[in-house]
mmCIF file of C-alpha atoms in Angstrom:
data_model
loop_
_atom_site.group_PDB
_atom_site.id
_atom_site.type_symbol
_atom_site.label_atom_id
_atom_site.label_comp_id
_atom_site.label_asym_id
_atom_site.label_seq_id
_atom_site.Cartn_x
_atom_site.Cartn_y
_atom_site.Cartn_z
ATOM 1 C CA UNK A 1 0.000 0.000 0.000
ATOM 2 C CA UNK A 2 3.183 2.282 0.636
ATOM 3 C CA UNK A 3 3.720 2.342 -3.703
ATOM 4 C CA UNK A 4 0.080 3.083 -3.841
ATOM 5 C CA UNK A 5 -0.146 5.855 -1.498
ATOM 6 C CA UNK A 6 2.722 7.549 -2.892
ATOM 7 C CA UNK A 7 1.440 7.453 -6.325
ATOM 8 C CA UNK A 8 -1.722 9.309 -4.644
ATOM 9 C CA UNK A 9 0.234 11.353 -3.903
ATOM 10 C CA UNK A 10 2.047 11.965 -6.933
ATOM 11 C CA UNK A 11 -1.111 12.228 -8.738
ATOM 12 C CA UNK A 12 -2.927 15.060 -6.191
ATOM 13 C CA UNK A 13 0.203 16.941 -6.749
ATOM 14 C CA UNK A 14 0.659 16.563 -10.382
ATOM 15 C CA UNK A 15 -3.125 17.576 -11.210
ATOM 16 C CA UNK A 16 -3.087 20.202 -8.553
ATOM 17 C CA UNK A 17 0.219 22.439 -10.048
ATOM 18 C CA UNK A 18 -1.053 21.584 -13.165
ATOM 19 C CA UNK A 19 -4.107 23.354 -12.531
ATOM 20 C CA UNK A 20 -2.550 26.335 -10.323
ATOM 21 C CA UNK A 21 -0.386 27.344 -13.044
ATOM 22 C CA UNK A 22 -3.282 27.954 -15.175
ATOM 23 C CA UNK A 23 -5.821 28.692 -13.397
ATOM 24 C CA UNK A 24 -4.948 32.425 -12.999
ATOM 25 C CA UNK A 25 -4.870 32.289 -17.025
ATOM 26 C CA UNK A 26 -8.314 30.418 -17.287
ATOM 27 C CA UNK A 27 -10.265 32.541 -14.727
ATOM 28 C CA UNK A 28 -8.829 35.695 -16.527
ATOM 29 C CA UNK A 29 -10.042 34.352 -19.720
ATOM 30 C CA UNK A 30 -13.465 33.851 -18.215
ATOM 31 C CA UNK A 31 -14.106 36.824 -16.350
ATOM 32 C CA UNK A 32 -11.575 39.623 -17.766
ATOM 33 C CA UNK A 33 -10.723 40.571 -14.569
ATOM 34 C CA UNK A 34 -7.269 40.551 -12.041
ATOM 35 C CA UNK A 35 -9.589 40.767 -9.203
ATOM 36 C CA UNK A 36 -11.665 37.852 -10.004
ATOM 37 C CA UNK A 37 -8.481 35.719 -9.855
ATOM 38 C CA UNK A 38 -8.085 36.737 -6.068
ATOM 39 C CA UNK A 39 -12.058 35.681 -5.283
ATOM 40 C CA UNK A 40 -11.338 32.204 -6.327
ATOM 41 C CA UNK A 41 -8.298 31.970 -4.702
ATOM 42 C CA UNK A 42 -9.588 33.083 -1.742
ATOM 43 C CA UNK A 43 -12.538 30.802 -1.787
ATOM 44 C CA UNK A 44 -10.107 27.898 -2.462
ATOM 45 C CA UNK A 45 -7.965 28.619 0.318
ATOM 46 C CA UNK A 46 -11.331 29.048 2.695
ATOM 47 C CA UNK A 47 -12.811 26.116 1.291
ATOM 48 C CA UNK A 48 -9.330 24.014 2.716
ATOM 49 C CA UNK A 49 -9.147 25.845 5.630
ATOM 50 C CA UNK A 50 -13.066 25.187 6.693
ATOM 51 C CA UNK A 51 -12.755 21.628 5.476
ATOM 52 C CA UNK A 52 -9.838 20.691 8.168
ATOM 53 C CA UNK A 53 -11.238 22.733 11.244
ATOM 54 C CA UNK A 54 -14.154 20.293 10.903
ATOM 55 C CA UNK A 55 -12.072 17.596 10.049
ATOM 56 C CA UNK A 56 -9.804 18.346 13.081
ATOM 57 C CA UNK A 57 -12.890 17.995 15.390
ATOM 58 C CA UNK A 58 -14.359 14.785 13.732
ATOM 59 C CA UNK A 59 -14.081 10.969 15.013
ATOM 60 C CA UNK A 60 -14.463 7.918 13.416
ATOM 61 C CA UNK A 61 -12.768 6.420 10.682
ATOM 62 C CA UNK A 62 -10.463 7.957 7.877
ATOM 63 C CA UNK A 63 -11.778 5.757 4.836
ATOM 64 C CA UNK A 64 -15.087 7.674 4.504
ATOM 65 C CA UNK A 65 -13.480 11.196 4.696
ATOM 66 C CA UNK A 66 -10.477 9.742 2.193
ATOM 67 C CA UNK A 67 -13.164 8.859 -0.022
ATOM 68 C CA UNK A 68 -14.978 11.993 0.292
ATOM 69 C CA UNK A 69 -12.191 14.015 -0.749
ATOM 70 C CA UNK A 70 -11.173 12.370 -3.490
ATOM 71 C CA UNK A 71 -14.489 12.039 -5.086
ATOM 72 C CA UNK A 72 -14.574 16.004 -4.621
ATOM 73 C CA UNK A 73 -11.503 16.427 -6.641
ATOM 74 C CA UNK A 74 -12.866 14.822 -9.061
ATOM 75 C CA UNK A 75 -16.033 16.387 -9.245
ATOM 76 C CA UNK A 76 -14.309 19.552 -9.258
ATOM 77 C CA UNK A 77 -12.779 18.726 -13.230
ATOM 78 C CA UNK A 78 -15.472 17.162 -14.363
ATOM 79 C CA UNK A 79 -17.291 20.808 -13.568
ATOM 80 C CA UNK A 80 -14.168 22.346 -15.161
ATOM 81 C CA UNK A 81 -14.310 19.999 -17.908
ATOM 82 C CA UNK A 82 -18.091 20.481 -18.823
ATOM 83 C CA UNK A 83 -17.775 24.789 -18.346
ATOM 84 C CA UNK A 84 -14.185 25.534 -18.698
ATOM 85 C CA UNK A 85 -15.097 29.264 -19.955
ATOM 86 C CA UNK A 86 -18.153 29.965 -17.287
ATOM 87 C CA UNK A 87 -17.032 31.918 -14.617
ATOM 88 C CA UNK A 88 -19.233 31.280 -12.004
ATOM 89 C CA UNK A 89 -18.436 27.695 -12.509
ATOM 90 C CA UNK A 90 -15.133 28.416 -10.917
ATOM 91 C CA UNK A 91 -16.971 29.357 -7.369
ATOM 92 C CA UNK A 92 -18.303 25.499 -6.911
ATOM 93 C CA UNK A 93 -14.744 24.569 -9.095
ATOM 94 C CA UNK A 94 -12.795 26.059 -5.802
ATOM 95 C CA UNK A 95 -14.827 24.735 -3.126
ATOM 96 C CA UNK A 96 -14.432 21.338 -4.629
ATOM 97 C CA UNK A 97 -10.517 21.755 -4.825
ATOM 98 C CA UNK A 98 -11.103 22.977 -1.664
ATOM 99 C CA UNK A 99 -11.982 20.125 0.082
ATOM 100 C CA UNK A 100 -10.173 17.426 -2.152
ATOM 101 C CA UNK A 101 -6.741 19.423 -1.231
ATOM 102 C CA UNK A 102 -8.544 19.982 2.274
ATOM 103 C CA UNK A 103 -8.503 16.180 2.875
ATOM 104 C CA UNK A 104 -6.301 14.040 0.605
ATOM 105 C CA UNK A 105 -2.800 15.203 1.101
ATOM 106 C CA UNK A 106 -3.017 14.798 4.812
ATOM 107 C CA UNK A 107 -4.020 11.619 5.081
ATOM 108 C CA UNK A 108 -1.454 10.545 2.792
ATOM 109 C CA UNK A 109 1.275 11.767 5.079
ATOM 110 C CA UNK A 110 -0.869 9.982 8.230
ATOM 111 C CA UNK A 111 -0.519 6.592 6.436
ATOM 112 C CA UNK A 112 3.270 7.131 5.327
ATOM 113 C CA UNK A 113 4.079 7.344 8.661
ATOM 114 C CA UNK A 114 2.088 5.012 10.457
ATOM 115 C CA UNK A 115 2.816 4.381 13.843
ATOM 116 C CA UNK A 116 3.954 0.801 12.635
ATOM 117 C CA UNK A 117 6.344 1.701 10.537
ATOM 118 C CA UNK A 118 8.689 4.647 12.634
ATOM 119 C CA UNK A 119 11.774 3.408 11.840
ATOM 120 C CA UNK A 120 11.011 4.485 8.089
ATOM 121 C CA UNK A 121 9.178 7.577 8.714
ATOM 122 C CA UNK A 122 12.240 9.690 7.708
ATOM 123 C CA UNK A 123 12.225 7.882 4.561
ATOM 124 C CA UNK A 124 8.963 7.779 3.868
ATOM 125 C CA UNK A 125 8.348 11.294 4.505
ATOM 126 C CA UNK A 126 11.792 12.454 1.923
ATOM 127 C CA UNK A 127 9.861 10.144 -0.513
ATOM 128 C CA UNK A 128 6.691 11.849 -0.157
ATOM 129 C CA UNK A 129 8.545 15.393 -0.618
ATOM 130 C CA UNK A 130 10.702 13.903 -3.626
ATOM 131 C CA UNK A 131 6.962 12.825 -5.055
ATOM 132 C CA UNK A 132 5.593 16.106 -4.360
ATOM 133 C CA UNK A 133 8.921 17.879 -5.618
ATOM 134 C CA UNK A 134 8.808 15.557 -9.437
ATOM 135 C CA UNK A 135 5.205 15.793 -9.787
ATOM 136 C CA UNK A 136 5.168 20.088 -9.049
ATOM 137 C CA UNK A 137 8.205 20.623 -10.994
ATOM 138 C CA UNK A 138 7.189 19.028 -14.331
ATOM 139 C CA UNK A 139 3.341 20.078 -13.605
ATOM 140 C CA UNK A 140 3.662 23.310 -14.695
ATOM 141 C CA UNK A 141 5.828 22.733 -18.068
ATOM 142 C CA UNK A 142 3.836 19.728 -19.302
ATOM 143 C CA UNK A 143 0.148 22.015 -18.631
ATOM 144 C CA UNK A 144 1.906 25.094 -20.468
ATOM 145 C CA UNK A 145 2.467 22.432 -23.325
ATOM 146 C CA UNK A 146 -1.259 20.326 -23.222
ATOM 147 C CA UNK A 147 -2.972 24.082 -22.788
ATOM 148 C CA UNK A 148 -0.881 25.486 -25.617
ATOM 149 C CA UNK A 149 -2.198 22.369 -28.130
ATOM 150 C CA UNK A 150 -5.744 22.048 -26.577
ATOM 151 C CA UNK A 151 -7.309 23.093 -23.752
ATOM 152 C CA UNK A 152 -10.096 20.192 -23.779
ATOM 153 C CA UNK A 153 -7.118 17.228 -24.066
ATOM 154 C CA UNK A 154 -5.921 18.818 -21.111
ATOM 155 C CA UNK A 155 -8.968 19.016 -18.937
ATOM 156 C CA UNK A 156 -9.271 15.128 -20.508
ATOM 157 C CA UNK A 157 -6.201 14.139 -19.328
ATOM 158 C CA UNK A 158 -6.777 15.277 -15.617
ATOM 159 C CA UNK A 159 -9.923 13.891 -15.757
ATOM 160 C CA UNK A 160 -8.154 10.515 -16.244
ATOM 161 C CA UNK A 161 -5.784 11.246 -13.456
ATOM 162 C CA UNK A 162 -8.970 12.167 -11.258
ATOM 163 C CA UNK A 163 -10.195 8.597 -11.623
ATOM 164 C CA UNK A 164 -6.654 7.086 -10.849
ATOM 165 C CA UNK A 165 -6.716 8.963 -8.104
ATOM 166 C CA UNK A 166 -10.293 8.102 -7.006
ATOM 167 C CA UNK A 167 -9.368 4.270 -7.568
ATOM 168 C CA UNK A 168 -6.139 4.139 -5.755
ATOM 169 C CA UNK A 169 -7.344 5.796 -2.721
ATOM 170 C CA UNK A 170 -10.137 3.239 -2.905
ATOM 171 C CA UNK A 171 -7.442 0.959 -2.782
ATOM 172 C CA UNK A 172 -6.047 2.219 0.616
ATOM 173 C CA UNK A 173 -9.198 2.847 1.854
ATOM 174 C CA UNK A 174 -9.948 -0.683 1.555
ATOM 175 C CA UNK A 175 -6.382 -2.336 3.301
ATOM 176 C CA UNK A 176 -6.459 1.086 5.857
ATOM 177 C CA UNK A 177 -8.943 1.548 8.463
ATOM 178 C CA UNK A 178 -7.140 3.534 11.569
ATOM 179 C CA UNK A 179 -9.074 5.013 13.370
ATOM 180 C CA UNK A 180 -9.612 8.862 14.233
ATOM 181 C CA UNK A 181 -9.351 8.967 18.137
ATOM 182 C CA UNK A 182 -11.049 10.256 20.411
ATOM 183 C CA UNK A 183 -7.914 12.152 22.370
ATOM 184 C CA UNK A 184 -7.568 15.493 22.922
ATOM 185 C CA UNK A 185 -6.378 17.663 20.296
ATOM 186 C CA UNK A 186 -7.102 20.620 20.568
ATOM 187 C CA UNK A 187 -5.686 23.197 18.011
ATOM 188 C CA UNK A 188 -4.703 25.688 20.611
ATOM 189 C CA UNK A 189 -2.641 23.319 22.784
ATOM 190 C CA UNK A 190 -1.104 22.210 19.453
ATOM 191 C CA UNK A 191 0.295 25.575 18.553
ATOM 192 C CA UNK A 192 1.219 26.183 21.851
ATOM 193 C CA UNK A 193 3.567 23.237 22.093
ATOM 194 C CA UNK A 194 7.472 24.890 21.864
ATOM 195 C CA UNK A 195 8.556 22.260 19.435
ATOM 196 C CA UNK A 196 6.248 23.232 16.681
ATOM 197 C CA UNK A 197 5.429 27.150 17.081
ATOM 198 C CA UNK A 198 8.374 28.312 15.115
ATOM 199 C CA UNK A 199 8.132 25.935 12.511
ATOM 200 C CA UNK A 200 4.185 26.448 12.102
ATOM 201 C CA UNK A 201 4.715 30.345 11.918
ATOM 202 C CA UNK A 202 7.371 30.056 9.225
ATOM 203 C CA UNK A 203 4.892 27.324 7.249
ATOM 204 C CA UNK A 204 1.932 30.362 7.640
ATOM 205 C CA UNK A 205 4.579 32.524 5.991
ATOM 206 C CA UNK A 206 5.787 30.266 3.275
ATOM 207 C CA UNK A 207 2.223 29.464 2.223
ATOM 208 C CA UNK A 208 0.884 33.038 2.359
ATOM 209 C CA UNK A 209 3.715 34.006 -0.140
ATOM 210 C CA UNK A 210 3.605 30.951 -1.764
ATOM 211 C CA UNK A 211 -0.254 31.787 -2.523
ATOM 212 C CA UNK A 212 0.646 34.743 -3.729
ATOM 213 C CA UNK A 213 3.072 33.322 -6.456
ATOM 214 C CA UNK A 214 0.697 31.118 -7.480
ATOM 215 C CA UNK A 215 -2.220 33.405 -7.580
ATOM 216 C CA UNK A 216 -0.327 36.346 -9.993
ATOM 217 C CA UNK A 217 3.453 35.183 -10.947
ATOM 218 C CA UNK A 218 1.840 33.341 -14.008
ATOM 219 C CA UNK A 219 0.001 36.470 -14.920
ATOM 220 C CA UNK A 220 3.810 38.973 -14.618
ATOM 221 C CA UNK A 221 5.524 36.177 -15.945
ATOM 222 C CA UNK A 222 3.630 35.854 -19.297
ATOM 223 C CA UNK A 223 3.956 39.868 -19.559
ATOM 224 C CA UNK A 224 7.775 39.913 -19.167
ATOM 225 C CA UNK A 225 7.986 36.691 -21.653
ATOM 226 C CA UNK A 226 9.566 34.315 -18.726
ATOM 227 C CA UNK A 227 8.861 31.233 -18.421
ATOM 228 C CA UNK A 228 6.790 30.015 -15.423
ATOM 229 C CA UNK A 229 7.535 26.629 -16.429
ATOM 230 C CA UNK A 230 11.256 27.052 -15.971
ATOM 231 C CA UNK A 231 10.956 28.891 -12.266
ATOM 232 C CA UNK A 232 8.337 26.015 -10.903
ATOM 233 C CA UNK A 233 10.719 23.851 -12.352
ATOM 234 C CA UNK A 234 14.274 25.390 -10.393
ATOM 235 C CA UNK A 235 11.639 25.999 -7.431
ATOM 236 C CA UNK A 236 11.208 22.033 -7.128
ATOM 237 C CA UNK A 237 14.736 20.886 -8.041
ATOM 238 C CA UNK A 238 15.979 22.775 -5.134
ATOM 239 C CA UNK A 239 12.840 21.275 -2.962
ATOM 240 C CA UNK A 240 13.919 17.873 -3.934
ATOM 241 C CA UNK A 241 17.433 18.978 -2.936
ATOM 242 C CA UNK A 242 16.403 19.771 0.566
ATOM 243 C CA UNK A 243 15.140 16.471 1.255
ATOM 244 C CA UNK A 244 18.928 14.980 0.864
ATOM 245 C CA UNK A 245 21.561 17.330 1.445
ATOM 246 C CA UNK A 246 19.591 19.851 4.073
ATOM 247 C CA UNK A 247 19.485 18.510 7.979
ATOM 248 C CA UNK A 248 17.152 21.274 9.974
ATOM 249 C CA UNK A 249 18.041 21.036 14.038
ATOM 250 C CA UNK A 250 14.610 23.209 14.837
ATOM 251 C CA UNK A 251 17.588 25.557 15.687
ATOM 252 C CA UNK A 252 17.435 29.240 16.309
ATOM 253 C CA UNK A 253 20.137 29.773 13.734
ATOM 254 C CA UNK A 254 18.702 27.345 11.073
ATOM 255 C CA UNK A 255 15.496 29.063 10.738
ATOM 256 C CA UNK A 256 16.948 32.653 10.895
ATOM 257 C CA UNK A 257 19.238 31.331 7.588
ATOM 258 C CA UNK A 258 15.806 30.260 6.425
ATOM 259 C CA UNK A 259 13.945 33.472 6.921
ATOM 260 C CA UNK A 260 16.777 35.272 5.472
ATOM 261 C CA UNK A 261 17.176 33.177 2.264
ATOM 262 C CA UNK A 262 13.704 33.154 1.530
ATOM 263 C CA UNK A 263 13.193 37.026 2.113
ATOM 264 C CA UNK A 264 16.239 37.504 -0.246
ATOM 265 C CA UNK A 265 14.283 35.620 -2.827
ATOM 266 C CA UNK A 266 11.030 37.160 -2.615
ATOM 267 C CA UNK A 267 12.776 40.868 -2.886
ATOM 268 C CA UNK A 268 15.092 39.378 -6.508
ATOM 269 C CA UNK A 269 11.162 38.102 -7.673
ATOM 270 C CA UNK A 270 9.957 41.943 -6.499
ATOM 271 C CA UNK A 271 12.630 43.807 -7.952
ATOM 272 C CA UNK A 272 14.340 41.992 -10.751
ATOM 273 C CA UNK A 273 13.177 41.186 -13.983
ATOM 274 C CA UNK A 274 16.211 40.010 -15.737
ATOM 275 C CA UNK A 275 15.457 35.532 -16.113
ATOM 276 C CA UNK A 276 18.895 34.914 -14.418
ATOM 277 C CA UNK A 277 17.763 36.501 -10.886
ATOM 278 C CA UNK A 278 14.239 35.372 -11.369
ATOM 279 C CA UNK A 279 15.263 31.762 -11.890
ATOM 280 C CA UNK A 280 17.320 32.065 -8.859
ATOM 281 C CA UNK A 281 15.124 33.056 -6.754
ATOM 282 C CA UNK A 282 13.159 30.322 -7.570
ATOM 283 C CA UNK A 283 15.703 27.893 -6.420
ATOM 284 C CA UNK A 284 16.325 29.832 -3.338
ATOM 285 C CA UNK A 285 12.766 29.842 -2.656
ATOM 286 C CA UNK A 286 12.238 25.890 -3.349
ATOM 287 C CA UNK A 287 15.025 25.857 -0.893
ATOM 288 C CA UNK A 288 13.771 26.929 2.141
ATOM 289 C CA UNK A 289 10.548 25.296 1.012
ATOM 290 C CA UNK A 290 11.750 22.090 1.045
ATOM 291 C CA UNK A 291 13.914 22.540 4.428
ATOM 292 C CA UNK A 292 11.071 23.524 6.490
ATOM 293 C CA UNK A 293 8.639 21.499 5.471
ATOM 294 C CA UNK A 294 10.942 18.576 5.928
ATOM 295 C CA UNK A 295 11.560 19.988 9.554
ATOM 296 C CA UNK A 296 7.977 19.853 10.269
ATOM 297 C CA UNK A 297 6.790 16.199 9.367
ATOM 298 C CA UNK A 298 9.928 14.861 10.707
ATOM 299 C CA UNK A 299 8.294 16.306 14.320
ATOM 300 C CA UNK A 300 4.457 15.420 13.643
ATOM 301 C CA UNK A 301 5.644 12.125 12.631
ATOM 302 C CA UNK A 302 7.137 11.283 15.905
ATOM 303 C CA UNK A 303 3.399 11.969 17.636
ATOM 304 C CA UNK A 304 2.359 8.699 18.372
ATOM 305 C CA UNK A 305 -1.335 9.484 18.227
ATOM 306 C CA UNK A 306 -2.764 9.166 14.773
ATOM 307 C CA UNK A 307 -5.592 12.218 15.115
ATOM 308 C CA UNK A 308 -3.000 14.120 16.507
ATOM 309 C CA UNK A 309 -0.699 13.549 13.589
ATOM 310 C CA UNK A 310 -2.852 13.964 11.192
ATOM 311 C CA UNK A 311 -4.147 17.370 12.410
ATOM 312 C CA UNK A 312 -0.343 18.502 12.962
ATOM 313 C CA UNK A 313 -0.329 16.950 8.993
ATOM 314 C CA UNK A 314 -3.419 19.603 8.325
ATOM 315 C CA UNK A 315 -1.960 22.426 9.234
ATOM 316 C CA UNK A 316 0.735 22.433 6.750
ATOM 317 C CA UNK A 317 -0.120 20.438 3.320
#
C-alpha cells in the first residue's frame, strides 16, 4: 500500500500544479478581470481551511473522509471539464478543490508514517517530498504544453488522473482503516507546544507568499515573456534537494538562515526582472521550502497518536 499511497500522492500533486499554473490564465479568460483571480483563490484557500477545522474535530474512521475528498476532486474537473469558460463555474470549481486538497494530502502523510512503521518515517516522509517535488516541478511545463495544443485534451487528461486517483485511494481505503481517536487535540494546545510554534509560523509565511506566487506570478511572468515553467521547475529541483543534502536542528540559527534566504528571494522576484535573478530566486525559494517542510513532518511524525498527527499533517499540506 506504501507504492500506492505515494502514487496518490504523486497524482494530487501533479493535477493540482497543473491546474494552479493555469488557473490564474483560465479565470482571466473567463471573467476579464485581475480581481476575479483573487475571489477564487480566496474561496479555495477558505474552502481548505473550513474543510480541516471540521475535520480536526471529527471521530471515526479515515476511509469515509479519504473517499470523500477524493471524489470532490474529481467532481471539481469534471465541472471544469463540462464549463471551462463559465465563470461562475469556478466558485463550486474552488470549493471542490477545496476540500479534495482539504482532505487528501493529509491523510497521505498519516498513512506514510504510520505508527507501525517509525523506523522508516524519515524515509517515507523524503519520498513523499521527492513525489511532491517531481510531480510540481514538471506540472507546470507539461500544462503550459497540453494548454498550448488544446485546452479540452488537457482538462481530458486530468480527468483521467482524477479517476486514478479516485481508484487508488479506494485501494487504501480498503487495506487502511485507523481510526480517528477520540484524544484530545485541541488546536490551541497544538500551537502552543514549543517544538512546533516556530516551525508552524514560518509554514503560515511560506504558504501566504507561496499563494501569492501562485495566484499572480503566471500572470507577470507571461507579460515579461519568462517562463513560469522554468521557475516552478528550479523551485522544485531545489525542494527535492532539501530532502537529501539539508538537515534542519529546529535551531534558532537554522530558521533565521531560512527566513533570510527566503526574504532575499522574494525581494530578486519583487525587484528583478532580468530571467537569471528570477530563476534564482526560484531555487532559493524551493530551498527553504523544502527545508522547512521537511523539519515539520519529521516532528508530527514522531506523535504517536494518529488524530494528533494527522491534524499537525493539516496544518501544513
Amino acid at each position: 500500500m506504501k507504492k500506492v499511497a505515494l502514487l496518490s500522492t504523486f497524482l494530487v500533486n501533479m493535477i493540482f500544479m497543473m491546474l494552479t499554473t493555469l488557473l490564474p490564465l483560465l479565470i482571466y479568460d473567463a471573467a476579464h478581470s485581475y480581481s476575479s483571480v483573487g475571489i477564487i483563490l480566496f474561496i479555495f484557500m477558505l474552502s481548505v481551511i473550513t474543510t480541516r477545522i471540521i475535520v480536526w474535530n471529527k471521530s471515526g474512521s479515515y476511509r469515509s473522509t479519504l473517499m470523500i475528498g477524493s471524489i470532490c476532486f474529481l467532481s471539481c474537473f469534471v465541472l471544469l471539464y463540462l464549463y471551462p469558460k463559465c465563470f461562475f463555474s469556478f466558485f463550486p470549481d474552488a470549493v471542490l478543490l477545496g476540500i479534495g486538497i482539504g482532505l487528501i494530502p493529509p491523510l497521505m502523510l498519516t498513512f506514510l508514517t504510520d505508527s507501525s512503521n517509525k523506523k522508516k518515517y524519515g524515509e517515507n516522509i523524503g519520498q513523499y517530498n521527492v513525489m511532491t517535488a517531481i510531480s510540481a516541478a514538471i506540472g507546470p511545463e507539461i500544462a503550459n504544453l497540453l494548454f498550448n495544443y488544446s485546452i479540452k485534451f488537457l482538462l481530458f487528461i486530468w480527468l483521467g488522473g482524477c479517476f486514478i486517483l479516485l481508484i487508488s485511494n479506494g485501494l487504501i481505503a480498503k487495506h487502511y482503516s485507523f481510526q480517528n481517536s477520540n484524544s484530545n487535540s485541541s488546536v490551541i494546545n497544538f500551537i502552543k507546544a514549543k517544538s512546533s510554534i516556530v516551525p508552524l509560523l514560518l509554514l503560515a509565511t511560506i504558504s501566504i507568499t507561496y499563494g501569492t506566487i501562485i495566484g499572480y506570478l503566471p500572470i507577470y511572468f507571461e507579460r515579461i515573456s519568462v517562463s513560469i515553467g522554468l521557475f516552478y521547475l528550479f523551485f522544485w529541483m531545489a525542494y527535492t534537494l532539501a530532502q537529501f543534502i539539508t538537515r534542519i536542528k529546529g535551531t534558532k540559527s537554522s530558521y533565521a538562515v531560512i527566513i533570510i534566504l527566503m526574504t532575499f528571494s522574494l525581494a530578486l522576484v519583487s525587484f528583478q526582472n532580468n530571467f537569471f535573478c528570477l530563476y534564482s530566486a526560484g531555487f532559493i525559494y524551493g530551498l527553504c521550502y523544502g527545508s522547512i517542510f521537511k523539519s515539520y513532518y519529521s516532528q508530527m511524525a514522531l506523535i504517536k497518536d494518529e488524530r494528533q498527527k494527522n491534524n499537525g499533517m493539516e496544518l501544513s499540506v
